[in-house]
XYZ file of N, CA, C and O in Angstrom:
336
model
N -31.416 -12.536 12.415
C -30.483 -12.232 13.484
C -31.099 -11.131 14.341
O -31.459 -10.081 13.833
N -31.190 -11.389 15.624
C -31.735 -10.411 16.560
C -30.660 -9.413 16.970
O -29.476 -9.728 16.977
N -31.099 -8.221 17.320
C -30.191 -7.169 17.747
C -30.422 -6.868 19.223
O -31.565 -6.723 19.649
N -29.340 -6.795 19.965
C -29.392 -6.520 21.400
C -28.516 -5.319 21.712
O -27.335 -5.312 21.359
N -29.054 -4.311 22.411
C -28.164 -3.260 22.928
C -27.234 -3.877 23.980
O -27.607 -4.835 24.658
N -26.044 -3.372 24.113
C -25.067 -3.956 25.022
C -25.587 -4.010 26.468
O -25.322 -4.966 27.193
N -26.377 -3.005 26.867
C -26.908 -3.000 28.236
C -27.840 -4.201 28.443
O -27.787 -4.856 29.475
N -28.705 -4.494 27.465
C -29.611 -5.631 27.586
C -28.855 -6.950 27.535
O -29.186 -7.894 28.259
N -27.853 -7.032 26.678
C -27.065 -8.263 26.580
C -26.357 -8.554 27.900
O -26.285 -9.709 28.322
N -25.868 -7.509 28.570
C -25.208 -7.695 29.857
C -26.206 -8.057 30.944
O -25.978 -8.967 31.736
N -27.324 -7.359 30.973
C -28.304 -7.562 32.044
C -29.011 -8.912 31.918
O -29.375 -9.521 32.923
N -29.227 -9.361 30.683
C -29.964 -10.609 30.468
C -29.097 -11.602 29.691
O -29.534 -12.205 28.723
N -27.878 -11.814 30.177
C -26.929 -12.634 29.435
C -27.414 -14.062 29.225
O -27.223 -14.631 28.153
N -28.032 -14.658 30.224
C -28.525 -16.033 30.078
C -29.533 -16.128 28.938
O -29.487 -17.059 28.127
N -30.443 -15.154 28.870
C -31.430 -15.130 27.785
C -30.745 -14.867 26.438
O -31.100 -15.473 25.425
N -29.773 -13.990 26.460
C -28.992 -13.665 25.268
C -28.281 -14.918 24.728
O -28.345 -15.237 23.547
N -27.650 -15.663 25.628
C -26.951 -16.882 25.257
C -27.919 -17.940 24.740
O -27.659 -18.598 23.736
N -29.047 -18.102 25.415
C -30.042 -19.089 24.985
C -30.600 -18.733 23.598
O -30.800 -19.609 22.770
N -30.819 -17.451 23.341
C -31.290 -17.015 22.024
C -30.262 -17.360 20.949
O -30.624 -17.764 19.839
N -28.988 -17.223 21.278
C -27.923 -17.565 20.339
C -27.947 -19.061 20.029
O -27.842 -19.467 18.872
N -28.111 -19.876 21.060
C -28.089 -21.322 20.869
C -29.313 -21.838 20.126
O -29.220 -22.807 19.375
N -30.458 -21.201 20.309
C -31.679 -21.672 19.660
C -31.969 -20.985 18.333
O -32.437 -21.629 17.397
N -31.683 -19.693 18.224
C -32.046 -18.925 17.027
C -30.879 -18.578 16.125
O -31.075 -18.000 15.066
N -29.661 -18.846 16.553
C -28.495 -18.509 15.740
C -27.832 -17.227 16.210
O -28.080 -16.749 17.323
N -26.976 -16.651 15.383
C -26.186 -15.479 15.774
C -27.038 -14.308 16.279
O -28.136 -14.066 15.798
N -26.491 -13.612 17.276
C -27.141 -12.455 17.883
C -26.197 -11.267 17.774
O -25.028 -11.349 18.130
N -26.728 -10.151 17.286
C -25.941 -8.940 17.071
C -26.026 -8.043 18.300
O -27.105 -7.824 18.844
N -24.880 -7.514 18.723
C -24.812 -6.592 19.858
C -24.473 -5.208 19.324
O -23.553 -5.054 18.524
N -25.232 -4.203 19.784
C -24.952 -2.831 19.381
C -24.480 -2.023 20.581
O -24.881 -2.272 21.709
N -23.626 -1.059 20.300
C -23.127 -0.163 21.341
C -23.332 1.253 20.836
O -22.790 1.622 19.785
N -24.156 1.999 21.546
C -24.527 3.367 21.153
C -25.108 3.404 19.734
O -24.820 4.289 18.946
N -25.888 2.376 19.409
C -26.558 2.321 18.123
C -25.712 1.794 16.972
O -26.207 1.607 15.877
N -24.435 1.528 17.219
C -23.524 1.017 16.184
C -23.293 -0.471 16.401
O -23.156 -0.917 17.546
N -23.254 -1.244 15.321
C -22.972 -2.669 15.434
C -21.589 -2.852 16.043
O -20.623 -2.243 15.605
N -21.504 -3.706 17.083
C -20.237 -3.862 17.789
C -19.711 -5.294 17.750
O -18.510 -5.511 17.587
N -20.604 -6.285 17.906
C -20.138 -7.670 17.984
C -21.283 -8.613 17.639
O -22.443 -8.202 17.593
N -20.919 -9.879 17.416
C -21.901 -10.915 17.146
C -21.566 -12.120 18.007
O -20.413 -12.537 18.078
N -22.578 -12.658 18.670
C -22.418 -13.895 19.427
C -22.922 -15.024 18.549
O -24.055 -14.998 18.086
N -22.051 -16.005 18.282
C -22.421 -17.136 17.431
C -22.202 -18.437 18.195
O -21.341 -18.520 19.058
N -22.964 -19.468 17.862
C -22.739 -20.775 18.482
C -21.351 -21.314 18.137
O -20.796 -21.005 17.069
N -20.790 -22.130 19.014
C -19.443 -22.668 18.831
C -19.332 -23.458 17.532
O -18.336 -23.342 16.818
N -20.326 -24.244 17.197
C -20.260 -25.053 15.976
C -20.124 -24.160 14.740
O -19.346 -24.458 13.826
N -20.851 -23.077 14.719
C -20.768 -22.156 13.586
C -19.417 -21.445 13.567
O -18.836 -21.225 12.515
N -18.900 -21.092 14.742
C -17.588 -20.446 14.838
C -16.491 -21.361 14.294
O -15.627 -20.939 13.532
N -16.533 -22.637 14.687
C -15.528 -23.588 14.201
C -15.621 -23.758 12.690
O -14.612 -23.904 12.008
N -16.828 -23.755 12.172
C -17.029 -23.866 10.734
C -16.426 -22.655 10.015
O -15.759 -22.796 8.983
N -16.632 -21.475 10.583
C -16.050 -20.262 9.995
C -14.526 -20.291 10.047
O -13.855 -19.899 9.102
N -13.988 -20.752 11.170
C -12.529 -20.825 11.317
C -11.925 -21.810 10.329
O -10.867 -21.562 9.754
N -12.592 -22.940 10.124
C -12.071 -23.963 9.219
C -12.083 -23.483 7.773
O -11.209 -23.838 6.984
N -13.052 -22.662 7.416
C -13.165 -22.221 6.032
C -12.345 -20.967 5.729
O -12.196 -20.595 4.572
N -11.800 -20.325 6.764
C -11.019 -19.101 6.517
C -9.623 -19.452 6.025
O -9.062 -20.485 6.356
N -9.064 -18.579 5.218
C -7.721 -18.780 4.700
C -6.725 -18.105 5.624
O -7.049 -17.121 6.280
N -5.500 -18.606 5.681
C -4.499 -17.973 6.534
C -4.143 -16.580 6.021
O -4.223 -16.297 4.829
N -3.735 -15.729 6.945
C -3.324 -14.381 6.555
C -1.947 -14.427 5.901
O -1.224 -15.426 6.007
N -1.594 -13.361 5.238
C -0.275 -13.284 4.611
C 0.826 -13.431 5.660
O 1.830 -14.106 5.430
N 0.618 -12.846 6.821
C 1.610 -12.950 7.894
C 1.801 -14.402 8.307
O 2.928 -14.864 8.470
N 0.699 -15.150 8.442
C 0.801 -16.556 8.823
C 1.535 -17.360 7.752
O 2.348 -18.231 8.066
N 1.255 -17.071 6.501
C 1.916 -17.791 5.411
C 3.410 -17.503 5.406
O 4.230 -18.408 5.267
N 3.782 -16.231 5.573
C 5.196 -15.869 5.532
C 5.974 -16.390 6.726
O 7.166 -16.705 6.608
N 5.335 -16.488 7.893
C 6.033 -16.940 9.091
C 5.974 -18.447 9.299
O 6.627 -18.973 10.188
N 5.229 -19.160 8.486
C 5.094 -20.602 8.626
C 6.398 -21.275 8.203
O 6.835 -21.132 7.062
N 7.050 -22.025 9.105
C 8.324 -22.654 8.737
C 8.163 -23.717 7.650
O 9.090 -23.976 6.890
N 7.008 -24.344 7.557
C 6.807 -25.370 6.531
C 6.734 -24.771 5.137
O 6.989 -25.449 4.147
N 6.401 -23.511 5.034
C 6.246 -22.876 3.734
C 7.571 -22.389 3.161
O 7.640 -22.011 2.005
N 8.606 -22.384 3.973
C 9.893 -21.878 3.491
C 10.557 -22.896 2.564
O 10.456 -24.085 2.746
N 11.228 -22.413 1.611
C 11.929 -23.274 0.661
C 12.565 -22.434 -0.417
O 12.450 -21.219 -0.446
N 13.240 -23.097 -1.303
C 13.881 -22.385 -2.397
C 12.859 -22.080 -3.474
O 12.031 -22.921 -3.821
N 12.956 -20.892 -3.994
C 12.093 -20.515 -5.093
C 12.726 -21.001 -6.391
O 13.935 -20.842 -6.593
N 11.931 -21.580 -7.267
C 12.516 -22.017 -8.541
C 12.852 -20.801 -9.404
O 12.000 -19.991 -9.721
N 14.106 -20.673 -9.746
C 14.562 -19.558 -10.574
C 14.934 -20.130 -11.940
O 15.806 -21.002 -12.028
N 14.282 -19.675 -12.982
C 14.611 -20.214 -14.304
C 16.032 -19.815 -14.708
O 16.540 -18.768 -14.290
N 16.676 -20.634 -15.515
C 18.044 -20.290 -15.939
C 18.021 -19.047 -16.830
O 17.045 -18.778 -17.517
N 19.111 -18.330 -16.778
C 19.198 -17.125 -17.595
C 19.329 -17.513 -19.058
O 20.032 -18.443 -19.409
N 18.643 -16.767 -19.862
C 18.665 -17.042 -21.291
C 19.875 -16.449 -21.977
O 20.684 -15.732 -21.380
N 20.001 -16.727 -23.224
C 21.102 -16.216 -24.023
C 20.609 -15.084 -24.918
O 21.029 -14.948 -26.066
N 19.711 -14.279 -24.400
C 19.113 -13.200 -25.187
C 20.167 -12.162 -25.569
O 21.103 -11.886 -24.815
N 20.001 -11.630 -26.759
C 20.902 -10.588 -27.228
C 20.538 -9.264 -26.588
O 19.367 -8.948 -26.440
N 21.542 -8.507 -26.247
C 21.293 -7.188 -25.664
C 21.128 -6.183 -26.784
O 21.742 -6.295 -27.857
N 20.332 -5.179 -26.516
C 20.179 -4.100 -27.489
C 21.421 -3.213 -27.473
O 22.013 -3.002 -26.423
N 21.777 -2.703 -28.623
C 22.960 -1.816 -28.620
C 22.640 -0.515 -27.897
O 21.524 -0.009 -27.931
N 23.635 0.005 -27.209
C 23.464 1.252 -26.476
C 23.472 2.415 -27.455
O 24.222 2.440 -28.439
N 22.663 3.379 -27.191
C 22.616 4.576 -28.022
C 23.802 5.468 -27.681
O 24.140 5.664 -26.518
N 24.410 5.991 -28.708
C 25.520 6.901 -28.469
C 24.983 8.297 -28.245
O 24.104 8.756 -28.960
N 25.532 8.960 -27.259
C 25.081 10.308 -26.929
C 25.955 11.364 -27.515
O 27.038 11.347 -27.802
């Protein structure tokens, strides 16, 4: 994976994009810190397909709502209370 400072990526975007399409993902740095990665669309779709939904998505999904199976209450004996 090649590394591009943000100034170079902006100034030479066509070359940056072509490098992504031919060589794979390209890393962009901002002030020496990793900031972003440009990846080909096919690889992005593959990553999206393999990712799992977030907890928020699962909880808000209307198809996931339903009754939770609650087991019947048992006939367990209670412990005697201690006298104080």
